[in-house]
PDB file of C-alpha atoms in Angstrom:
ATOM      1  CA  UNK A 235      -7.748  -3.971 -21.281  1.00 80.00           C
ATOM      2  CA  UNK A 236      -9.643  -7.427 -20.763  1.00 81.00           C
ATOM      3  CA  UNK A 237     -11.791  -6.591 -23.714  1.00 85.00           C
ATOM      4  CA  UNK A 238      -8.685  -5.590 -26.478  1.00 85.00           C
ATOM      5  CA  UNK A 239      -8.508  -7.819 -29.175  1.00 83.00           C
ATOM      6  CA  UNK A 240      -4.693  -6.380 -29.391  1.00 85.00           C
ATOM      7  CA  UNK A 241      -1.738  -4.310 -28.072  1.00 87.00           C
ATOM      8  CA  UNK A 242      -1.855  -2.869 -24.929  1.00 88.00           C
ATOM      9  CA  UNK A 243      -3.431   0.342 -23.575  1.00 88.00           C
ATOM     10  CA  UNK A 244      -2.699   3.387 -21.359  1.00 89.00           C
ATOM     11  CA  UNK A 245      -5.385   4.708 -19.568  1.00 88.00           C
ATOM     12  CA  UNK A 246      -6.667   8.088 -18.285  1.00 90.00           C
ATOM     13  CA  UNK A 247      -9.876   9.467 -16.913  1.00 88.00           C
ATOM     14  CA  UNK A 248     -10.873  12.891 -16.913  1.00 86.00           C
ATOM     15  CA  UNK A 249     -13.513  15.415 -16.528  1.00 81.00           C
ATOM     16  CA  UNK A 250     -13.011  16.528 -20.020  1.00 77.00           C
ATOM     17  CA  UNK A 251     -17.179  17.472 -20.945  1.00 72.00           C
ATOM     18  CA  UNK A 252     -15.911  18.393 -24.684  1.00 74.00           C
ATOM     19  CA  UNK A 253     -14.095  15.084 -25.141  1.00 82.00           C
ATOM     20  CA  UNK A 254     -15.313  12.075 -24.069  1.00 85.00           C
ATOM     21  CA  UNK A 255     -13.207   9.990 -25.443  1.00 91.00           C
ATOM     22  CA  UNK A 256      -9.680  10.479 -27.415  1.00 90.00           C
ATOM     23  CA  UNK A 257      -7.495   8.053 -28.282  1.00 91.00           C
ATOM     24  CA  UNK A 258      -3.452   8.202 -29.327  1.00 90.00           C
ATOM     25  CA  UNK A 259      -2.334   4.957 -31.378  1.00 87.00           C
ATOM     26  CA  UNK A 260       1.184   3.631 -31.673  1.00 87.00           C
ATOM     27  CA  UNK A 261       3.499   1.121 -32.368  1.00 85.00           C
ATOM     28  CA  UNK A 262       3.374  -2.160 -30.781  1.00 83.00           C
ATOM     29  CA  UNK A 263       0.409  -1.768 -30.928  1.00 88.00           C
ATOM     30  CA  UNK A 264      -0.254   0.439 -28.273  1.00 89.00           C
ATOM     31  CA  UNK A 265      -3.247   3.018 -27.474  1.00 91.00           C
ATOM     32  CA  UNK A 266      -2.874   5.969 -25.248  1.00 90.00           C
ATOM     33  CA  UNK A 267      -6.483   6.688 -24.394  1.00 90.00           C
ATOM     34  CA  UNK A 268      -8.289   9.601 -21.973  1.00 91.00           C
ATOM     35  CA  UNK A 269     -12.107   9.117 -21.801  1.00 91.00           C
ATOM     36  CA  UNK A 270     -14.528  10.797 -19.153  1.00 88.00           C
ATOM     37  CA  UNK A 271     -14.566   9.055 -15.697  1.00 85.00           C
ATOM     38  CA  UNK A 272     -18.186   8.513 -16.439  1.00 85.00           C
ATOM     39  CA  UNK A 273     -17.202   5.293 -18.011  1.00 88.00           C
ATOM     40  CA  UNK A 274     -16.404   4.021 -14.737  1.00 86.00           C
ATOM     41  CA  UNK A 275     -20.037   3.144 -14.361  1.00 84.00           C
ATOM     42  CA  UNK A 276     -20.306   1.914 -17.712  1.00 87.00           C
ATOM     43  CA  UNK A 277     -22.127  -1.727 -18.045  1.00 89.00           C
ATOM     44  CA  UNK A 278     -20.403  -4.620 -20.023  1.00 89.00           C
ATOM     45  CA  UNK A 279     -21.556  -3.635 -23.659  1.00 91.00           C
ATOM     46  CA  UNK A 280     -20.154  -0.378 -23.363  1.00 91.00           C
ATOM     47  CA  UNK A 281     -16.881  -1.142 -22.026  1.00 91.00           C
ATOM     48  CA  UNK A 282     -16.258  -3.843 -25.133  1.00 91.00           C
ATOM     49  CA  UNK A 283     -17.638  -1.230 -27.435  1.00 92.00           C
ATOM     50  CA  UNK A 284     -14.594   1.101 -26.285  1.00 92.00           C
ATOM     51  CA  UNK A 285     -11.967  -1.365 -26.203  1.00 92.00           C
ATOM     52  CA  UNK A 286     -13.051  -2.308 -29.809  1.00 91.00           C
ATOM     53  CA  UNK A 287     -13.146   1.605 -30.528  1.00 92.00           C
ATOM     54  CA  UNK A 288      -9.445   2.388 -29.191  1.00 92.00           C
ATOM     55  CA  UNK A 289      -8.281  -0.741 -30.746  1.00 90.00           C
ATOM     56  CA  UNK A 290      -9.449   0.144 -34.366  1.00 89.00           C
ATOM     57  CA  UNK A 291     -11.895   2.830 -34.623  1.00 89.00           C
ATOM     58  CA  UNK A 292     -14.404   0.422 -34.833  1.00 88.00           C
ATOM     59  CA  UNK A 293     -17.869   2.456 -36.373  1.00 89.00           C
ATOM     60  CA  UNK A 294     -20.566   0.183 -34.574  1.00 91.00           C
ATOM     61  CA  UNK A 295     -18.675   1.072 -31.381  1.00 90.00           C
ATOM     62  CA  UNK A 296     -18.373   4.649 -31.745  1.00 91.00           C
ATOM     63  CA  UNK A 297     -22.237   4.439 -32.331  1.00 91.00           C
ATOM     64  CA  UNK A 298     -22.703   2.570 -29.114  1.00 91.00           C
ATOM     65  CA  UNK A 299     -20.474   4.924 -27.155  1.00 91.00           C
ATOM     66  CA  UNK A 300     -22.137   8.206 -28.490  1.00 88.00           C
ATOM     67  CA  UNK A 301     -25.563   6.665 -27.211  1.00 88.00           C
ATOM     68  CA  UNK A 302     -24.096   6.005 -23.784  1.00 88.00           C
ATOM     69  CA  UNK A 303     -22.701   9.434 -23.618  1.00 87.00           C
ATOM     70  CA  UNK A 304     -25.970  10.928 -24.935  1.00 84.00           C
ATOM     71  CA  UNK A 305     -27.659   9.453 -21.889  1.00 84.00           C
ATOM     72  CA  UNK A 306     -25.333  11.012 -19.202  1.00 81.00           C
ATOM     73  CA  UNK A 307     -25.613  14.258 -19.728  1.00 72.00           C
ATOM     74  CA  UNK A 308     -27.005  15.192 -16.348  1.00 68.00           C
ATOM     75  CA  UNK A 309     -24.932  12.682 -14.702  1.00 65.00           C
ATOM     76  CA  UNK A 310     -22.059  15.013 -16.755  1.00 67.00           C
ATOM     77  CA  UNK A 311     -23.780  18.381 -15.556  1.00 63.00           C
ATOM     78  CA  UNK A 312     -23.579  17.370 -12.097  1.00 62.00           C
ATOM     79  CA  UNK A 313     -20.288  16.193 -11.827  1.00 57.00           C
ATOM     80  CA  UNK A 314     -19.576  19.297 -13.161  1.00 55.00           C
ATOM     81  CA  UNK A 315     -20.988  21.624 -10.943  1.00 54.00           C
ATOM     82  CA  UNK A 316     -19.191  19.992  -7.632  1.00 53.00           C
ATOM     83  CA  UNK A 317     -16.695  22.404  -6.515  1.00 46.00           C
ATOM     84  CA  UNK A 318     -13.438  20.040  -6.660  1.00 50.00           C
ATOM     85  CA  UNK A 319     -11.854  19.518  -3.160  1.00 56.00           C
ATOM     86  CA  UNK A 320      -8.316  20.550  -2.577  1.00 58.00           C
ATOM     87  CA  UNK A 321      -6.190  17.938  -1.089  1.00 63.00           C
ATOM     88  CA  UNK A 322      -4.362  19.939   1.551  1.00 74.00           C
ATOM     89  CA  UNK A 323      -1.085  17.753   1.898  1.00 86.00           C
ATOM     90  CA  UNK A 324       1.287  17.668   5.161  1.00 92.00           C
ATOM     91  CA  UNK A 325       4.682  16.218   4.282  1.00 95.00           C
ATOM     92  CA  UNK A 326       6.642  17.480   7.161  1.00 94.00           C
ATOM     93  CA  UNK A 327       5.943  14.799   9.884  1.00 94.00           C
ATOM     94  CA  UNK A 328       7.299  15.492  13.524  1.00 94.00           C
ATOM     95  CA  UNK A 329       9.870  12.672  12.594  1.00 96.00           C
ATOM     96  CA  UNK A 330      10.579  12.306   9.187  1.00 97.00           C
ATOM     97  CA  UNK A 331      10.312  14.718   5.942  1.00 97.00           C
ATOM     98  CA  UNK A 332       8.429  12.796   3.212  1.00 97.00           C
ATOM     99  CA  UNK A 333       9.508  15.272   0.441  1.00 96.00           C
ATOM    100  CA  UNK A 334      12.287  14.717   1.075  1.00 97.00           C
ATOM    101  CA  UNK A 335      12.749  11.343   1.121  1.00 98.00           C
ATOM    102  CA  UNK A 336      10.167  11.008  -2.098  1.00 97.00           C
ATOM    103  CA  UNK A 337      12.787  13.361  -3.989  1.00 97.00           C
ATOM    104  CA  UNK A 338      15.971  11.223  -2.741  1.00 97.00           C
ATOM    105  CA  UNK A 339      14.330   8.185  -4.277  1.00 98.00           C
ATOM    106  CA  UNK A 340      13.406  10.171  -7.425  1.00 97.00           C
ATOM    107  CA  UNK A 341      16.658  10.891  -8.331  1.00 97.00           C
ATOM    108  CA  UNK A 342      18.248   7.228  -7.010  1.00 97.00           C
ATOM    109  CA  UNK A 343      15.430   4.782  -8.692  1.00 97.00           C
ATOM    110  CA  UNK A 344      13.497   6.675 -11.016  1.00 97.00           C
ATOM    111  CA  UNK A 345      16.098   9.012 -12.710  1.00 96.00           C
ATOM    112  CA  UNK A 346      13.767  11.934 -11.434  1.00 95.00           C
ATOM    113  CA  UNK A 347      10.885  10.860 -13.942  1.00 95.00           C
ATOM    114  CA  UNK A 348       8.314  10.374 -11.540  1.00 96.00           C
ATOM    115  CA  UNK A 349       5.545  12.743 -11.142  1.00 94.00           C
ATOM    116  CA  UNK A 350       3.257  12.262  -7.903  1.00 94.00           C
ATOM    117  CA  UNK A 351       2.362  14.095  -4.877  1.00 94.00           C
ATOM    118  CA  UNK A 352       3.067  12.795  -1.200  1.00 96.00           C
ATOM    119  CA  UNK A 353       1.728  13.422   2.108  1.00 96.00           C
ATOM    120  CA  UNK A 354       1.030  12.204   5.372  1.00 96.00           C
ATOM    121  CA  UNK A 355      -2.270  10.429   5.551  1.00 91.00           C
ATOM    122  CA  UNK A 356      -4.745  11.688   8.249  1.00 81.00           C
ATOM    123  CA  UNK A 357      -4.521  10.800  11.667  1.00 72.00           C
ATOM    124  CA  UNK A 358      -7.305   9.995  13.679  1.00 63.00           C
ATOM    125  CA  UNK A 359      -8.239  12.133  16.479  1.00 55.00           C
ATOM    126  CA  UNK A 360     -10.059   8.163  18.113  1.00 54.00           C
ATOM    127  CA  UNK A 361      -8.123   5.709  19.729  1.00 53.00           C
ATOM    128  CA  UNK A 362      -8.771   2.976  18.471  1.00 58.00           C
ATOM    129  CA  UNK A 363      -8.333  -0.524  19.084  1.00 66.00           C
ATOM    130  CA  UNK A 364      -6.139  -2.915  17.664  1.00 68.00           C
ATOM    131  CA  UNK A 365      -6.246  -3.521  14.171  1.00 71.00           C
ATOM    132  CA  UNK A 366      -6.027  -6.915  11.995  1.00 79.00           C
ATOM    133  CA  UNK A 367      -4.518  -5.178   9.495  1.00 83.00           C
ATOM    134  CA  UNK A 368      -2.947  -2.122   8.114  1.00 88.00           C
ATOM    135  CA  UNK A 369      -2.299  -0.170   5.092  1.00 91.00           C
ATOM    136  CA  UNK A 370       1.379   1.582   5.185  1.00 95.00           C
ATOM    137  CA  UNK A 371       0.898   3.141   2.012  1.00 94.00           C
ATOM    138  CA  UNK A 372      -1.464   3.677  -0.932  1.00 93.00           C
ATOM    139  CA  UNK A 373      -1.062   5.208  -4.418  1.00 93.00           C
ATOM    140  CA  UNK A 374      -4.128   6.940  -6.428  1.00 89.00           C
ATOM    141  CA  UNK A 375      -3.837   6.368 -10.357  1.00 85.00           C
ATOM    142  CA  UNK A 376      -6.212   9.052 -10.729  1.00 81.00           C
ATOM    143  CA  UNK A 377      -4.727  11.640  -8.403  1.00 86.00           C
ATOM    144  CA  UNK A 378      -1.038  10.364  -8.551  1.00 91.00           C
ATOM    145  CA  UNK A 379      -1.292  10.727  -5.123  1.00 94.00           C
ATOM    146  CA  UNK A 380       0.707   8.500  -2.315  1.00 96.00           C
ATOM    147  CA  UNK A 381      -0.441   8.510   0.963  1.00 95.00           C
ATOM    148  CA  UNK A 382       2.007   7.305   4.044  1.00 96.00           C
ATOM    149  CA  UNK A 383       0.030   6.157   6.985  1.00 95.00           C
ATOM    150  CA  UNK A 384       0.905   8.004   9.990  1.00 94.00           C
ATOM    151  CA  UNK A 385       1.810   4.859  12.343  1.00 94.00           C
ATOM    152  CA  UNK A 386       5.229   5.679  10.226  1.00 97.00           C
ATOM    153  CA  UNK A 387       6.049   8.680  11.319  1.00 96.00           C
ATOM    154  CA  UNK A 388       7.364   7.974  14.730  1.00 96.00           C
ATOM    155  CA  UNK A 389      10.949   7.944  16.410  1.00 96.00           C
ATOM    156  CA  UNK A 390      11.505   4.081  16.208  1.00 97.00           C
ATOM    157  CA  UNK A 391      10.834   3.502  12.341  1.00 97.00           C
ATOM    158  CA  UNK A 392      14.173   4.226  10.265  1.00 98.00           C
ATOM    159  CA  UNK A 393      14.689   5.889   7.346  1.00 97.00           C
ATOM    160  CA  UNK A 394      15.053   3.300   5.138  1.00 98.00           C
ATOM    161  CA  UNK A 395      12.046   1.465   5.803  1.00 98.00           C
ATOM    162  CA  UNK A 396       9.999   4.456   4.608  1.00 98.00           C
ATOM    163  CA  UNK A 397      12.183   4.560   1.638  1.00 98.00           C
ATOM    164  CA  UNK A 398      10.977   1.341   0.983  1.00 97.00           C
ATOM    165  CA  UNK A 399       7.293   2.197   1.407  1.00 97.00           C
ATOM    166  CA  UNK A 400       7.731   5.351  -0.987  1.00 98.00           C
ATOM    167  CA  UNK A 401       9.576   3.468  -3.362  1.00 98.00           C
ATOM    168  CA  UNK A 402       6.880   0.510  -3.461  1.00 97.00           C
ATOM    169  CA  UNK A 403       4.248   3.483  -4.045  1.00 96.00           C
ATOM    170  CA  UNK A 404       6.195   5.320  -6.712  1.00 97.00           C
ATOM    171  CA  UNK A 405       6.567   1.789  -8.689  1.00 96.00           C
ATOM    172  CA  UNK A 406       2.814   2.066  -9.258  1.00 94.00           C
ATOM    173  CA  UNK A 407       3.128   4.599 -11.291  1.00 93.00           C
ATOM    174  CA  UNK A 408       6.061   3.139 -13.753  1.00 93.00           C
ATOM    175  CA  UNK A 409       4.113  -0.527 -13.978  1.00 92.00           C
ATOM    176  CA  UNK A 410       0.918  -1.826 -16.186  1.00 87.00           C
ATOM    177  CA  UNK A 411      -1.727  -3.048 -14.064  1.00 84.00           C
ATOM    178  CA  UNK A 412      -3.239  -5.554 -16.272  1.00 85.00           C
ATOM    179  CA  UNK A 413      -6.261  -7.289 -15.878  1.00 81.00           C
ATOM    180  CA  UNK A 414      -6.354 -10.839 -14.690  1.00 79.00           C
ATOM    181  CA  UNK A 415      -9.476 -12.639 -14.246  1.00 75.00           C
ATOM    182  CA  UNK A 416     -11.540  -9.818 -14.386  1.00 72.00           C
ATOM    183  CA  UNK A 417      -9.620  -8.112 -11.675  1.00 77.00           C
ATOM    184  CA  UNK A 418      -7.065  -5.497 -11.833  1.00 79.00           C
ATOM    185  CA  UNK A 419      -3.234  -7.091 -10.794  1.00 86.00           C
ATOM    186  CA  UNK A 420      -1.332  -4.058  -8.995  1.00 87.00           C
ATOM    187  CA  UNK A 421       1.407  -6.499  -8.125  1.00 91.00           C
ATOM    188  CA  UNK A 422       2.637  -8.098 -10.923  1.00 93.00           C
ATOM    189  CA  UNK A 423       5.912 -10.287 -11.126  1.00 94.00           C
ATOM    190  CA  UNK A 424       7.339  -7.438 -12.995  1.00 95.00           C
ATOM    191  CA  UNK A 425       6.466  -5.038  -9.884  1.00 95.00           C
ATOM    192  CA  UNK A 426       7.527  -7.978  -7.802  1.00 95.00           C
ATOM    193  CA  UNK A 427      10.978  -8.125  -9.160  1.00 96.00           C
ATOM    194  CA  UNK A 428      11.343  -4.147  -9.164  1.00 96.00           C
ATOM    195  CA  UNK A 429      10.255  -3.832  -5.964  1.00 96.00           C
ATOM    196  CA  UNK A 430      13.523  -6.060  -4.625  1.00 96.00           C
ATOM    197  CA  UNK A 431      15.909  -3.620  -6.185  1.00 97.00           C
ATOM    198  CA  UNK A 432      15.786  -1.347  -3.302  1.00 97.00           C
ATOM    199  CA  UNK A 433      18.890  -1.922  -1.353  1.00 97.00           C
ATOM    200  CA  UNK A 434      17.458  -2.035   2.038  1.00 97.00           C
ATOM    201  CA  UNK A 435      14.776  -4.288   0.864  1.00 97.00           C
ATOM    202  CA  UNK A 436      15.934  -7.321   3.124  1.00 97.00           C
ATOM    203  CA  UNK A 437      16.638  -4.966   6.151  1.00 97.00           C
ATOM    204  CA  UNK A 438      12.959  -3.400   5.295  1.00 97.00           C
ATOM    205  CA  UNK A 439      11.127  -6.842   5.263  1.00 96.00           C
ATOM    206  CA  UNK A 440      13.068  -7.721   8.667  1.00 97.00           C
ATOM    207  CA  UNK A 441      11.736  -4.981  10.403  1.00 97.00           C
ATOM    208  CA  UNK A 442       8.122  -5.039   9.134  1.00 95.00           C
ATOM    209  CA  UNK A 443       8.130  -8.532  10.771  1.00 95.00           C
ATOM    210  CA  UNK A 444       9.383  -7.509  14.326  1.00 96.00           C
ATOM    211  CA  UNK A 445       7.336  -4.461  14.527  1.00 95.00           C
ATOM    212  CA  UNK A 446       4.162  -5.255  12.580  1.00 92.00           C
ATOM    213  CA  UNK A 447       2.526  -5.155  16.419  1.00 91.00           C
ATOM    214  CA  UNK A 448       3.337  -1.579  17.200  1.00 91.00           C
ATOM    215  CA  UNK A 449       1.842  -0.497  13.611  1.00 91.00           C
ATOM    216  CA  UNK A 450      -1.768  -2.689  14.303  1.00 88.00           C
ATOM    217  CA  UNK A 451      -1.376  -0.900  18.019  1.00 87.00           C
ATOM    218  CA  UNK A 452      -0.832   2.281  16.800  1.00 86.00           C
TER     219      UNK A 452
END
């Protein structure tokens, strides 16, 4: 996205080993394009050659791309032949149902048009000792996967402020994530402004603040 000379782009990565690379234009303009995850561990030249291809089909480009895909093939054939890990998700907690508080917000925010799996992230048979910090929630672009941290799934945390964790993870999925500086921006102002829509949002931040303890202890 840092490297488009115009429009904005949607972007997918797959382990597609017949199609490296396709690309849907639009409007706007915009570009919906799925390319190989290989491209992750592309270098410079090769990520500027494929914003220059989406953007306009660009001929040198292609050339440049087909010579960086030419010289992956094992790295291709390996990725390949890994057996792909199922993700065994637990959304039942022994507190609080994530499914169905992921489907209540569905329907309430999102007019059902979100499309993501949830699950309780895994708990750690250590104890451990107290943290600096702590992640509540996280949301995979790749997977379109949210994880809940378990510290949440305990008799004093209410409802609503894992409502507002869910919903913060679901908005991931509806906003860009642009680049800025060379760095991807998950929160944008956008996001920002979304996220304060959820009713409880106030009551949410509150009690984040006069618990924050008991999660780092947890």
């Amino acid at each position: 996205a840092a490297h488009l000379p115009v429009g904005q782009v949607e972007l997918a990565l797959t382990d597609n080993r017949h199609t490296m690379v396709s690309v849907k234009r639009e409007r706007g303009p915009r570009f919906r394009a799925r390319i190989h995850r290989m491209f992750l561990d592309a270098p410079p030249v090769v990520t500027r050659a494929l914003a220059r291809y989406i953007a306009s089909n660009d001929r040198v480009a292609s050339r440049v791309i087909g010579e960086f895909i030419d010289s992956n093939h094992e790295t291709i054939r390996r990725r390949a032949a890994r057996a792909p890990q199922e993700v065994v998700l637990e959304t039942r907690g022994e507190v609080h149902d994530l499914r169905e508080i992921y489907d209540f917000i569905n329907r309430k925010y999102f007019a059902g048009k979100i499309a993501a799996r949830i699950g309780w992230g895994a708990k750690s048979a250590a104890r451990r000792r107290r943290r600096t910090s702590i992640k509540l929630g996280s949301y995979s672009v790749e997977a379109k996967l949210i994880r809940i941290h378990q510290a949440l799934d305990q008799q004093f945390v209410p409802r609503y402020f894992i409502e507002w964790i869910v919903y913060h993870e679901m908005l991931h999925q509806v906003h860009a994530i642009p680049m800025v500086r060379g760095r991807r921006q998950f929160h944008t102002p956008a996001f920002i402004a979304a996220e304060r829509q959820y009713e409880c949002f106030e009551l949410a931040r509150e009690f984040e603040r006069k618990h924050v303890d008991k999660f780092l202890s947890y």
